[in-house]
C-alpha cells in the first residue's frame, strides 16, 4: 500500500468542474488544509470520508476532477477515492436535480404503501428511481427510514418532510417545488 | 471546570437549588419526528403567548428530545413543580397554546389527553398500569439535550465521577459484568465480557467506539437517544475508556441524522468545557476525548468490523473474525464497539449498582429494551419495557392494537436479519433467547406490525431486495445466492412459481446461512425461512392457485366493478391515474383490464364498495 505512487499529480479529469468554480475549490482546500495530513497514506485515509462529505456538500456531487483533487491533497491513489465513492450510497458522481425527491423505503413506509408512491412519482416525472429529469430540476431516489415512521409513508424533498403521503398528493408535492 | 467529585456535587446542589425553572414547566417534544409533524409552530405560539401575557417568570419552556409519542405528535407535557402534578397532551395545535398557558395542569379541550404508561425505575417504584420502564430513556423527552446543566441536574456525570474517584478499572468491568448487561445492537453479547477482553490486552493505544449507524429500516431508537440525551452516551464512553485503558473514542453515526449530529457536537463541546472530556478528568490521570465519524449510507457498516474499516477510510467491507476487535480493531489496536443504547444503560448501572439493574427484566436478559413500534399499529412510537414483557402486551396494551380494526397477522423483529412472529406466539416474553427460539431475533429494536392486508411472500421479497442492495459483494453466497433467492421469490409473487421453486428456496436459504462471511449474509435468509415456517399456506396459494390472499401481488389480482353496486358517480374514473375506467354518469363503469396498472386507487376511492379485488 505504502509503495503506490501518487499518479494523479496534475491530472484534471475529464470534466472541468474543479476549475470552473474557484471559490468552491478554495472552500474545499481550506477544509483539507486544517486536517493533519502526513506522509502515511493509511493514516490520511482516515480523513477521506469526511473530506468527501464536505466536497459533496460544496459541489452537490463528486465529479472526476474533484475526486482527483481530493486524492492529490490526501496523497492517496485515485482508485482508493473512487472505491469509497462507489461503495457508499450517500456519495454520487453524477449531478443531481435541484429538487431531490426521496421516497422512504424503510419497512414502516413499505407496509404503508411506499412502493405505490415510487411508481406514481416515476410515472408523473417520466423518470426512473435514481434518475434526474432532463431540465435538471428533479431527481428521484429512495431513502431508508428518516425516523418519522409515525408519518409513514414519508417523502423528503431536499430537507422538507412530507408525511402520510398518498398518490393523490404527488402533483401537489411537485407543484410545491416551483 | 469540575476537578473533583466534590466539585460536581457542589455544583449539582447549587444549580438544583438555584434552578431557573419556574413553577410551571412546559416540555415540548422537539425530535425529528415531532418537528416533521409540526411542533415548531406550537413552540412559537407558546413563546409568543408567554411574551404577550408577561409570563416569562412564571412559565419555563423546555425543548426536549422525543417523548416517544410519535402517534400523537406534536406532543407536550405540562408540569406544575409546586403541586407535583403533570399532564401530557398529544396532537397539540398552535391555537391551543394560549389555553394551555392559562390552564396549566388542568385539562383543556382540543388536544388529546395522553395516558402515561411509563415510570422511571431509577427514581420511583413500579406503578400500576405502567408497562413501560424508562432506564435508557430516563432523560429523553424530559430535559433539554442542549443543556449540560439539565443533564447534571439529573445526576449526570456522577457515574463518571464515581468511577474515576472511587473505582479501579477492574471494579468497573466487574460491575458491568455483574449487571448482566447484554449488547443492545442485536447480538446480545455480554458487555462486561467484551470490556474485560479488551482490558486484558496490553497496547499503547486502545479505542472506544459507539455504533450509531442504526441501519435497520424502520427503527429509530438510537436516533431518539442521541437527540434526547447525548450526554449519557458521552459519559458512558468515558467510563468505558477508563475501564479498558483507552484515551480515544469515536461515535460512528449515519449522515442521515443531522439533528442527532448537531446535538452531539454541542454536547461534546460542553463536556470538554466542563472538563468531563480532555486531560486529567476529575483531577485523575485519565485523559479521554471523542470524535464524531460519519457513515455514508451502507447498512453493512453497522457490522463492527465493517464499521472499523469505514472509519479507517476504506470500503465498509466486513472481515473475518477472529481476530475480534477487542484484540485487534481500529488501526489494529484493541477496540470495543458498543451500541448507543448499550452505553445509555451504563451510567445508571454505575450509579445504582448491578444488583439494582438485575431487579429489572429477566435473569438471562436483565434490564430494559427500547423498541420502535411501527407499521399497522394504532400507537406508533418509542417504547421501553422491561425484558420479559410479552409481545401481546407490547402490541395490544402499549400499541393499542391494529389500525382500522384489521386482524393482526405478524410482527417482524430484527429487521432484515430477523424473522416474523405470529399470533400463536403472542404470549412469548421478549428476551434474547426466546426470540431466537422462535426463529427471529431481538435485533436492535425495530418492531414492524403487519395485518391481514400484508402478503408475507412479498414481505420476504422486500427484505431480500434490501439485502441485495446492501450486500457488499465480498463473499459469493451472499452476493450470488441472495440474487437467486430474490429471483425465486419474484417468480412466486408473479405467478411463475412451482413446487420446485419452493424446495430450492429452502435449500438455498440454508446454504447462504451456513456459508456467508459476515452477519449480514448469515442472517439474510431469516425472513424467508421464518415466513416459510409460519406462512407456508400463503406460499402455496401463490404457487398452486396463482392467487395472492392478501391482494398485494399485482400479477395475481384483478380489479373489477360490480355493475349492480356501481352508482356511476364517476369518482373512480376521475381518480384513475391511467384513465382506464370508462362509463357514462349514473351508469355502471368498467375497467379496461389491458390498461389497468393495478394501483388500487379506484378501490380506495369508491364509496359504495362496488370494486372488488381478487
Ligand atoms: C449486517 C449487520 C448490521 C448491523 N447493524 C448494526 C447497527 O446498525 N447498530 C448496531 O448497534 N449494531 C449493529 N450490528 C451489530 C454490530 O456488529 C455489533 O455487534 C454491535 O455494534 C455491538 O454492540 P453491542 O454489543 O453493544 O450490541 C450489525 C451487525 C450486522 C451483522
Ligand atoms: S420507515 Fe419510513 S420513516 Fe421510518
GROMACS .gro file of N, CA, C and O in nm, chain A residues 1 42-50 53 80 82-84 86-91 105-108 110-112 115-116 119-120 123 143-151 161 164 167-168, chain B residues 32-33 36 70 217-218 220 223 254-255 293-298 301 310-316 331 374-376 380 403 448 454 458-459 462-463 466 469-470 472 554 575 577 599 601 604:
model
  368
    1UNK      N    1   0.083  -0.120   0.000
    1UNK     CA    2   0.000   0.000   0.000
    1UNK      C    3   0.087   0.125   0.000
    1UNK      O    4   0.069   0.215  -0.078
   42UNK      N    5  -0.210   0.542   0.500
   42UNK     CA    6  -0.314   0.475   0.578
   42UNK      C    7  -0.375   0.569   0.679
   42UNK      O    8  -0.494   0.567   0.703
   43UNK      N    9  -0.290   0.651   0.737
   43UNK     CA   10  -0.339   0.748   0.833
   43UNK      C   11  -0.427   0.852   0.762
   43UNK      O   12  -0.536   0.885   0.806
   44UNK      N   13  -0.379   0.902   0.647
   44UNK     CA   14  -0.454   1.002   0.572
   44UNK      C   15  -0.591   0.951   0.531
   44UNK      O   16  -0.688   1.026   0.526
   45UNK      N   17  -0.598   0.822   0.502
   45UNK     CA   18  -0.725   0.763   0.459
   45UNK      C   19  -0.836   0.786   0.560
   45UNK      O   20  -0.952   0.797   0.524
   46UNK      N   21  -0.798   0.791   0.687
   46UNK     CA   22  -0.896   0.814   0.793
   46UNK      C   23  -0.974   0.944   0.774
   46UNK      O   24  -1.082   0.961   0.831
   47UNK      N   25  -0.920   1.036   0.693
   47UNK     CA   26  -0.989   1.164   0.671
   47UNK      C   27  -1.066   1.166   0.540
   47UNK      O   28  -1.129   1.266   0.505
   48UNK      N   29  -1.059   1.055   0.466
   48UNK     CA   30  -1.117   1.056   0.332
   48UNK      C   31  -1.268   1.076   0.333
   48UNK      O   32  -1.321   1.163   0.262
   49UNK      N   33  -1.338   0.997   0.416
   49UNK     CA   34  -1.484   1.002   0.409
   49UNK      C   35  -1.537   1.138   0.452
   49UNK      O   36  -1.625   1.195   0.388
   50UNK      N   37  -1.479   1.196   0.556
   50UNK     CA   38  -1.527   1.328   0.597
   50UNK      C   39  -1.497   1.433   0.490
   50UNK      O   40  -1.576   1.525   0.469
   53UNK      N   41  -1.757   1.398   0.225
   53UNK     CA   42  -1.883   1.460   0.270
   53UNK      C   43  -1.880   1.610   0.245
   53UNK      O   44  -1.975   1.669   0.196
   80UNK      N   45  -0.842   0.455  -0.467
   80UNK     CA   46  -0.890   0.444  -0.329
   80UNK      C   47  -1.009   0.538  -0.308
   80UNK      O   48  -1.105   0.506  -0.239
   82UNK      N   49  -1.213   0.660  -0.553
   82UNK     CA   50  -1.328   0.614  -0.631
   82UNK      C   51  -1.390   0.489  -0.567
   82UNK      O   52  -1.512   0.475  -0.562
   83UNK      N   53  -1.306   0.402  -0.513
   83UNK     CA   54  -1.356   0.281  -0.446
   83UNK      C   55  -1.451   0.315  -0.333
   83UNK      O   56  -1.552   0.249  -0.313
   84UNK      N   57  -1.419   0.420  -0.259
   84UNK     CA   58  -1.504   0.460  -0.148
   84UNK      C   59  -1.634   0.523  -0.201
   84UNK      O   60  -1.743   0.492  -0.154
   86UNK      N   61  -1.787   0.470  -0.481
   86UNK     CA   62  -1.879   0.374  -0.541
   86UNK      C   63  -1.939   0.279  -0.437
   86UNK      O   64  -2.043   0.221  -0.459
   87UNK      N   65  -1.875   0.266  -0.322
   87UNK     CA   66  -1.927   0.175  -0.221
   87UNK      C   67  -2.044   0.236  -0.144
   87UNK      O   68  -2.142   0.169  -0.115
   88UNK      N   69  -2.034   0.363  -0.109
   88UNK     CA   70  -2.133   0.423  -0.020
   88UNK      C   71  -2.242   0.492  -0.100
   88UNK      O   72  -2.214   0.575  -0.186
   89UNK      N   73  -2.366   0.458  -0.066
   89UNK     CA   74  -2.476   0.510  -0.147
   89UNK      C   75  -2.497   0.660  -0.128
   89UNK      O   76  -2.561   0.725  -0.208
   90UNK      N   77  -2.441   0.715  -0.023
   90UNK     CA   78  -2.459   0.858   0.002
   90UNK      C   79  -2.383   0.943  -0.100
   90UNK      O   80  -2.420   1.055  -0.129
   91UNK      N   81  -2.274   0.887  -0.154
   91UNK     CA   82  -2.192   0.963  -0.249
   91UNK      C   83  -2.236   0.937  -0.392
   91UNK      O   84  -2.271   0.826  -0.428
  105UNK      N   85  -3.813   0.415   0.180
  105UNK     CA   86  -3.848   0.276   0.152
  105UNK      C   87  -3.814   0.188   0.272
  105UNK      O   88  -3.789   0.071   0.258
  106UNK      N   89  -3.812   0.250   0.390
  106UNK     CA   90  -3.796   0.172   0.513
  106UNK      C   91  -3.917   0.081   0.532
  106UNK      O   92  -4.019   0.099   0.466
  107UNK      N   93  -3.905  -0.015   0.624
  107UNK     CA   94  -4.010  -0.116   0.637
  107UNK      C   95  -4.145  -0.054   0.675
  107UNK      O   96  -4.249  -0.094   0.623
  108UNK      N   97  -4.143   0.043   0.767
  108UNK     CA   98  -4.270   0.102   0.811
  108UNK      C   99  -4.340   0.170   0.695
  108UNK      O  100  -4.461   0.160   0.679
  110UNK      N  101  -4.284   0.099   0.378
  110UNK     CA  102  -4.316  -0.004   0.279
  110UNK      C  103  -4.452  -0.066   0.308
  110UNK      O  104  -4.536  -0.077   0.219
  111UNK      N  105  -4.476  -0.106   0.434
  111UNK     CA  106  -4.604  -0.170   0.463
  111UNK      C  107  -4.720  -0.070   0.455
  111UNK      O  108  -4.834  -0.109   0.452
  112UNK      N  109  -4.687   0.057   0.452
  112UNK     CA  110  -4.796   0.154   0.436
  112UNK      C  111  -4.799   0.213   0.296
  112UNK      O  112  -4.846   0.324   0.273
  115UNK      N  113  -4.424   0.171  -0.201
  115UNK     CA  114  -4.399   0.119  -0.335
  115UNK      C  115  -4.484   0.188  -0.440
  115UNK      O  116  -4.437   0.225  -0.547
  116UNK      N  117  -4.609   0.208  -0.405
  116UNK     CA  118  -4.701   0.274  -0.498
  116UNK      C  119  -4.660   0.419  -0.523
  116UNK      O  120  -4.679   0.472  -0.631
  119UNK      N  121  -4.384   0.438  -0.779
  119UNK     CA  122  -4.437   0.423  -0.916
  119UNK      C  123  -4.507   0.550  -0.964
  119UNK      O  124  -4.494   0.590  -1.078
  120UNK      N  125  -4.582   0.611  -0.874
  120UNK     CA  126  -4.656   0.730  -0.915
  120UNK      C  127  -4.560   0.845  -0.947
  120UNK      O  128  -4.579   0.916  -1.046
  123UNK      N  129  -4.403   0.770  -1.281
  123UNK     CA  130  -4.497   0.795  -1.390
  123UNK      C  131  -4.512   0.945  -1.412
  123UNK      O  132  -4.508   0.995  -1.524
  143UNK      N  133  -3.476   0.624   0.005
  143UNK     CA  134  -3.412   0.665   0.129
  143UNK      C  135  -3.454   0.562   0.232
  143UNK      O  136  -3.566   0.511   0.225
  144UNK      N  137  -3.366   0.528   0.326
  144UNK     CA  138  -3.407   0.429   0.425
  144UNK      C  139  -3.436   0.495   0.557
  144UNK      O  140  -3.346   0.545   0.620
  145UNK      N  141  -3.558   0.491   0.596
  145UNK     CA  142  -3.606   0.540   0.725
  145UNK      C  143  -3.543   0.672   0.769
  145UNK      O  144  -3.426   0.681   0.802
  146UNK      N  145  -3.624   0.774   0.770
  146UNK     CA  146  -3.578   0.903   0.821
  146UNK      C  147  -3.617   0.917   0.967
  146UNK      O  148  -3.597   1.021   1.028
  147UNK      N  149  -3.675   0.812   1.023
  147UNK     CA  150  -3.711   0.815   1.164
  147UNK      C  151  -3.842   0.885   1.192
  147UNK      O  152  -3.870   0.924   1.303
  148UNK      N  153  -3.923   0.903   1.090
  148UNK     CA  154  -4.055   0.963   1.111
  148UNK      C  155  -4.161   0.859   1.077
  148UNK      O  156  -4.259   0.889   1.011
  149UNK      N  157  -4.140   0.737   1.125
  149UNK     CA  158  -4.224   0.624   1.085
  149UNK      C  159  -4.371   0.643   1.121
  149UNK      O  160  -4.459   0.580   1.061
  150UNK      N  161  -4.399   0.730   1.219
  150UNK     CA  162  -4.538   0.751   1.255
  150UNK      C  163  -4.610   0.824   1.143
  150UNK      O  164  -4.732   0.825   1.137
  151UNK      N  165  -4.536   0.888   1.056
  151UNK     CA  166  -4.597   0.963   0.946
  151UNK      C  167  -4.593   0.883   0.816
  151UNK      O  168  -4.615   0.937   0.709
  161UNK      N  169  -3.992   1.741   0.493
  161UNK     CA  170  -4.054   1.609   0.510
  161UNK      C  171  -4.204   1.617   0.484
  161UNK      O  172  -4.273   1.701   0.541
  164UNK      N  173  -4.757   1.097   0.566
  164UNK     CA  174  -4.885   1.038   0.525
  164UNK      C  175  -4.918   1.071   0.380
  164UNK      O  176  -5.027   1.118   0.348
  167UNK      N  177  -5.094   0.879  -0.323
  167UNK     CA  178  -5.061   0.901  -0.464
  167UNK      C  179  -5.123   1.030  -0.515
  167UNK      O  180  -5.069   1.097  -0.601
  168UNK      N  181  -5.237   1.066  -0.456
  168UNK     CA  182  -5.305   1.189  -0.498
  168UNK      C  183  -5.223   1.314  -0.468
  168UNK      O  184  -5.241   1.416  -0.532
  210UNK      N  185  -3.678   1.464   1.570
  210UNK     CA  186  -3.701   1.471   1.425
  210UNK      C  187  -3.848   1.448   1.390
  210UNK      O  188  -3.906   1.520   1.310
  211UNK      N  189  -3.909   1.347   1.455
  211UNK     CA  190  -4.047   1.315   1.419
  211UNK      C  191  -4.142   1.426   1.462
  211UNK      O  192  -4.234   1.463   1.390
  214UNK      N  193  -4.108   1.712   1.223
  214UNK     CA  194  -4.173   1.681   1.096
  214UNK      C  195  -4.325   1.690   1.108
  214UNK      O  196  -4.394   1.723   1.013
  248UNK      N  197  -4.487   0.926   1.916
  248UNK     CA  198  -4.486   0.962   1.774
  248UNK      C  199  -4.626   0.962   1.713
  248UNK      O  200  -4.653   1.034   1.618
  395UNK      N  201  -3.407  -0.054   0.870
  395UNK     CA  202  -3.501   0.047   0.821
  395UNK      C  203  -3.632   0.036   0.899
  395UNK      O  204  -3.690  -0.070   0.907
  396UNK      N  205  -3.676   0.144   0.956
  396UNK     CA  206  -3.798   0.139   1.035
  396UNK      C  207  -3.768   0.134   1.183
  396UNK      O  208  -3.855   0.107   1.265
  398UNK      N  209  -3.573   0.358   1.508
  398UNK     CA  210  -3.521   0.492   1.536
  398UNK      C  211  -3.491   0.512   1.684
  398UNK      O  212  -3.499   0.622   1.736
  401UNK      N  213  -3.142   0.702   1.735
  401UNK     CA  214  -3.159   0.842   1.700
  401UNK      C  215  -3.227   0.917   1.814
  401UNK      O  216  -3.185   1.025   1.854
  432UNK      N  217  -2.479   0.781   1.132
  432UNK     CA  218  -2.530   0.794   0.995
  432UNK      C  219  -2.541   0.941   0.958
  432UNK      O  220  -2.588   1.023   1.038
  433UNK      N  221  -2.503   0.972   0.836
  433UNK     CA  222  -2.513   1.110   0.789
  433UNK      C  223  -2.660   1.151   0.775
  433UNK      O  224  -2.691   1.270   0.768
  471UNK      N  225  -1.751   1.038   1.376
  471UNK     CA  226  -1.718   0.988   1.243
  471UNK      C  227  -1.848   0.963   1.168
  471UNK      O  228  -1.944   0.914   1.226
  472UNK      N  229  -1.849   0.997   1.039
  472UNK     CA  230  -1.975   0.990   0.966
  472UNK      C  231  -1.985   0.868   0.877
  472UNK      O  232  -1.891   0.833   0.807
  473UNK      N  233  -2.101   0.806   0.880
  473UNK     CA  234  -2.131   0.699   0.786
  473UNK      C  235  -2.171   0.762   0.654
  473UNK      O  236  -2.183   0.883   0.642
  474UNK      N  237  -2.189   0.678   0.553
  474UNK     CA  238  -2.224   0.735   0.424
  474UNK      C  239  -2.324   0.645   0.351
  474UNK      O  240  -2.321   0.632   0.231
  475UNK      N  241  -2.414   0.586   0.430
  475UNK     CA  242  -2.523   0.513   0.367
  475UNK      C  243  -2.485   0.373   0.324
  475UNK      O  244  -2.491   0.341   0.206
  476UNK      N  245  -2.442   0.290   0.417
  476UNK     CA  246  -2.419   0.150   0.385
  476UNK      C  247  -2.461   0.071   0.508
  476UNK      O  248  -2.404   0.088   0.616
  479UNK      N  249  -2.213  -0.132   0.723
  479UNK     CA  250  -2.123  -0.061   0.813
  479UNK      C  251  -2.170  -0.066   0.958
  479UNK      O  252  -2.098  -0.021   1.047
  488UNK      N  253  -1.461   0.133   0.776
  488UNK     CA  254  -1.516   0.259   0.727
  488UNK      C  255  -1.449   0.378   0.796
  488UNK      O  256  -1.416   0.478   0.732
  489UNK      N  257  -1.427   0.367   0.927
  489UNK     CA  258  -1.358   0.475   0.998
  489UNK      C  259  -1.215   0.492   0.946
  489UNK      O  260  -1.162   0.601   0.938
  490UNK      N  261  -1.156   0.380   0.906
  490UNK     CA  262  -1.021   0.387   0.851
  490UNK      C  263  -1.019   0.443   0.710
  490UNK      O  264  -0.912   0.451   0.647
  491UNK      N  265  -1.137   0.479   0.659
  491UNK     CA  266  -1.144   0.544   0.528
  491UNK      C  267  -1.146   0.446   0.413
  491UNK      O  268  -1.112   0.481   0.300
  492UNK      N  269  -1.188   0.323   0.441
  492UNK     CA  270  -1.193   0.225   0.333
  492UNK      C  271  -1.337   0.189   0.302
  492UNK      O  272  -1.430   0.238   0.365
  493UNK      N  273  -1.354   0.103   0.201
  493UNK     CA  274  -1.486   0.050   0.174
  493UNK      C  275  -1.529  -0.029   0.297
  493UNK      O  276  -1.448  -0.097   0.358
  494UNK      N  277  -1.656  -0.014   0.333
  494UNK     CA  278  -1.701  -0.078   0.456
  494UNK      C  279  -1.731  -0.225   0.442
  494UNK      O  280  -1.842  -0.270   0.461
  509UNK      N  281  -0.726   0.055   1.355
  509UNK     CA  282  -0.581   0.066   1.334
  509UNK      C  283  -0.507  -0.049   1.403
  509UNK      O  284  -0.400  -0.032   1.460
  552UNK      N  285  -4.381   0.025   1.498
  552UNK     CA  286  -4.430   0.094   1.378
  552UNK      C  287  -4.506  -0.003   1.290
  552UNK      O  288  -4.522  -0.120   1.324
  553UNK      N  289  -4.553   0.044   1.179
  553UNK     CA  290  -4.631  -0.039   1.088
  553UNK      C  291  -4.779  -0.018   1.110
  553UNK      O  292  -4.825   0.093   1.135
  554UNK      N  293  -4.855  -0.130   1.110
  554UNK     CA  294  -5.001  -0.119   1.114
  554UNK      C  295  -5.054  -0.111   1.257
  554UNK      O  296  -5.152  -0.176   1.292
  558UNK      N  297  -4.808   0.423   1.702
  558UNK     CA  298  -4.668   0.415   1.659
  558UNK      C  299  -4.584   0.495   1.758
  558UNK      O  300  -4.623   0.605   1.795
  581UNK      N  301  -5.439  -0.085   1.355
  581UNK     CA  302  -5.511   0.027   1.293
  581UNK      C  303  -5.635  -0.021   1.218
  581UNK      O  304  -5.636  -0.130   1.163
  626UNK      N  305  -4.198  -0.411   1.349
  626UNK     CA  306  -4.295  -0.369   1.248
  626UNK      C  307  -4.416  -0.462   1.253
  626UNK      O  308  -4.402  -0.583   1.237
  632UNK      N  309  -5.120  -0.751   0.455
  632UNK     CA  310  -4.981  -0.768   0.412
  632UNK      C  311  -4.957  -0.909   0.362
  632UNK      O  312  -4.996  -1.006   0.428
  636UNK      N  313  -4.446  -1.132  -0.019
  636UNK     CA  314  -4.399  -1.002  -0.063
  636UNK      C  315  -4.308  -0.936   0.041
  636UNK      O  316  -4.211  -0.868   0.007
  637UNK      N  317  -4.339  -0.958   0.170
  637UNK     CA  318  -4.256  -0.902   0.277
  637UNK      C  319  -4.116  -0.966   0.270
  637UNK      O  320  -4.014  -0.898   0.277
  640UNK      N  321  -3.935  -0.814  -0.005
  640UNK     CA  322  -3.890  -0.678   0.029
  640UNK      C  323  -3.758  -0.682   0.105
  640UNK      O  324  -3.664  -0.610   0.072
  641UNK      N  325  -3.750  -0.770   0.206
  641UNK     CA  326  -3.627  -0.775   0.285
  641UNK      C  327  -3.509  -0.826   0.202
  641UNK      O  328  -3.396  -0.780   0.219
  644UNK      N  329  -3.372  -0.556   0.000
  644UNK     CA  330  -3.289  -0.474   0.086
  644UNK      C  331  -3.149  -0.535   0.098
  644UNK      O  332  -3.047  -0.468   0.078
  647UNK      N  333  -2.942  -0.503  -0.212
  647UNK     CA  334  -2.896  -0.367  -0.227
  647UNK      C  335  -2.776  -0.340  -0.137
  647UNK      O  336  -2.686  -0.264  -0.171
  648UNK      N  337  -2.775  -0.403  -0.021
  648UNK     CA  338  -2.675  -0.370   0.080
  648UNK      C  339  -2.560  -0.469   0.087
  648UNK      O  340  -2.462  -0.444   0.156
  650UNK      N  341  -2.225  -0.632   0.038
  650UNK     CA  342  -2.106  -0.562  -0.008
  650UNK      C  343  -2.042  -0.636  -0.124
  650UNK      O  344  -1.957  -0.583  -0.194
  732UNK      N  345  -4.943  -0.787  -0.757
  732UNK     CA  346  -5.014  -0.734  -0.871
  732UNK      C  347  -5.053  -0.832  -0.978
  732UNK      O  348  -5.165  -0.829  -1.027
  753UNK      N  349  -6.031   0.949  -1.058
  753UNK     CA  350  -5.909   0.926  -0.981
  753UNK      C  351  -5.808   0.837  -1.051
  753UNK      O  352  -5.691   0.836  -1.014
  755UNK      N  353  -5.524   0.701  -1.242
  755UNK     CA  354  -5.410   0.774  -1.299
  755UNK      C  355  -5.386   0.742  -1.446
  755UNK      O  356  -5.319   0.819  -1.515
  777UNK      N  357  -5.312  -0.019  -0.953
  777UNK     CA  358  -5.260   0.066  -0.845
  777UNK      C  359  -5.354   0.068  -0.725
  777UNK      O  360  -5.313   0.104  -0.616
  779UNK      N  361  -5.609   0.261  -0.670
  779UNK     CA  362  -5.664   0.391  -0.634
  779UNK      C  363  -5.817   0.389  -0.640
  779UNK      O  364  -5.885   0.439  -0.550
  782UNK      N  365  -5.978   0.222  -0.341
  782UNK     CA  366  -5.984   0.304  -0.221
  782UNK      C  367  -6.080   0.420  -0.236
  782UNK      O  368  -6.141   0.466  -0.140
   0.00000   0.00000   0.00000
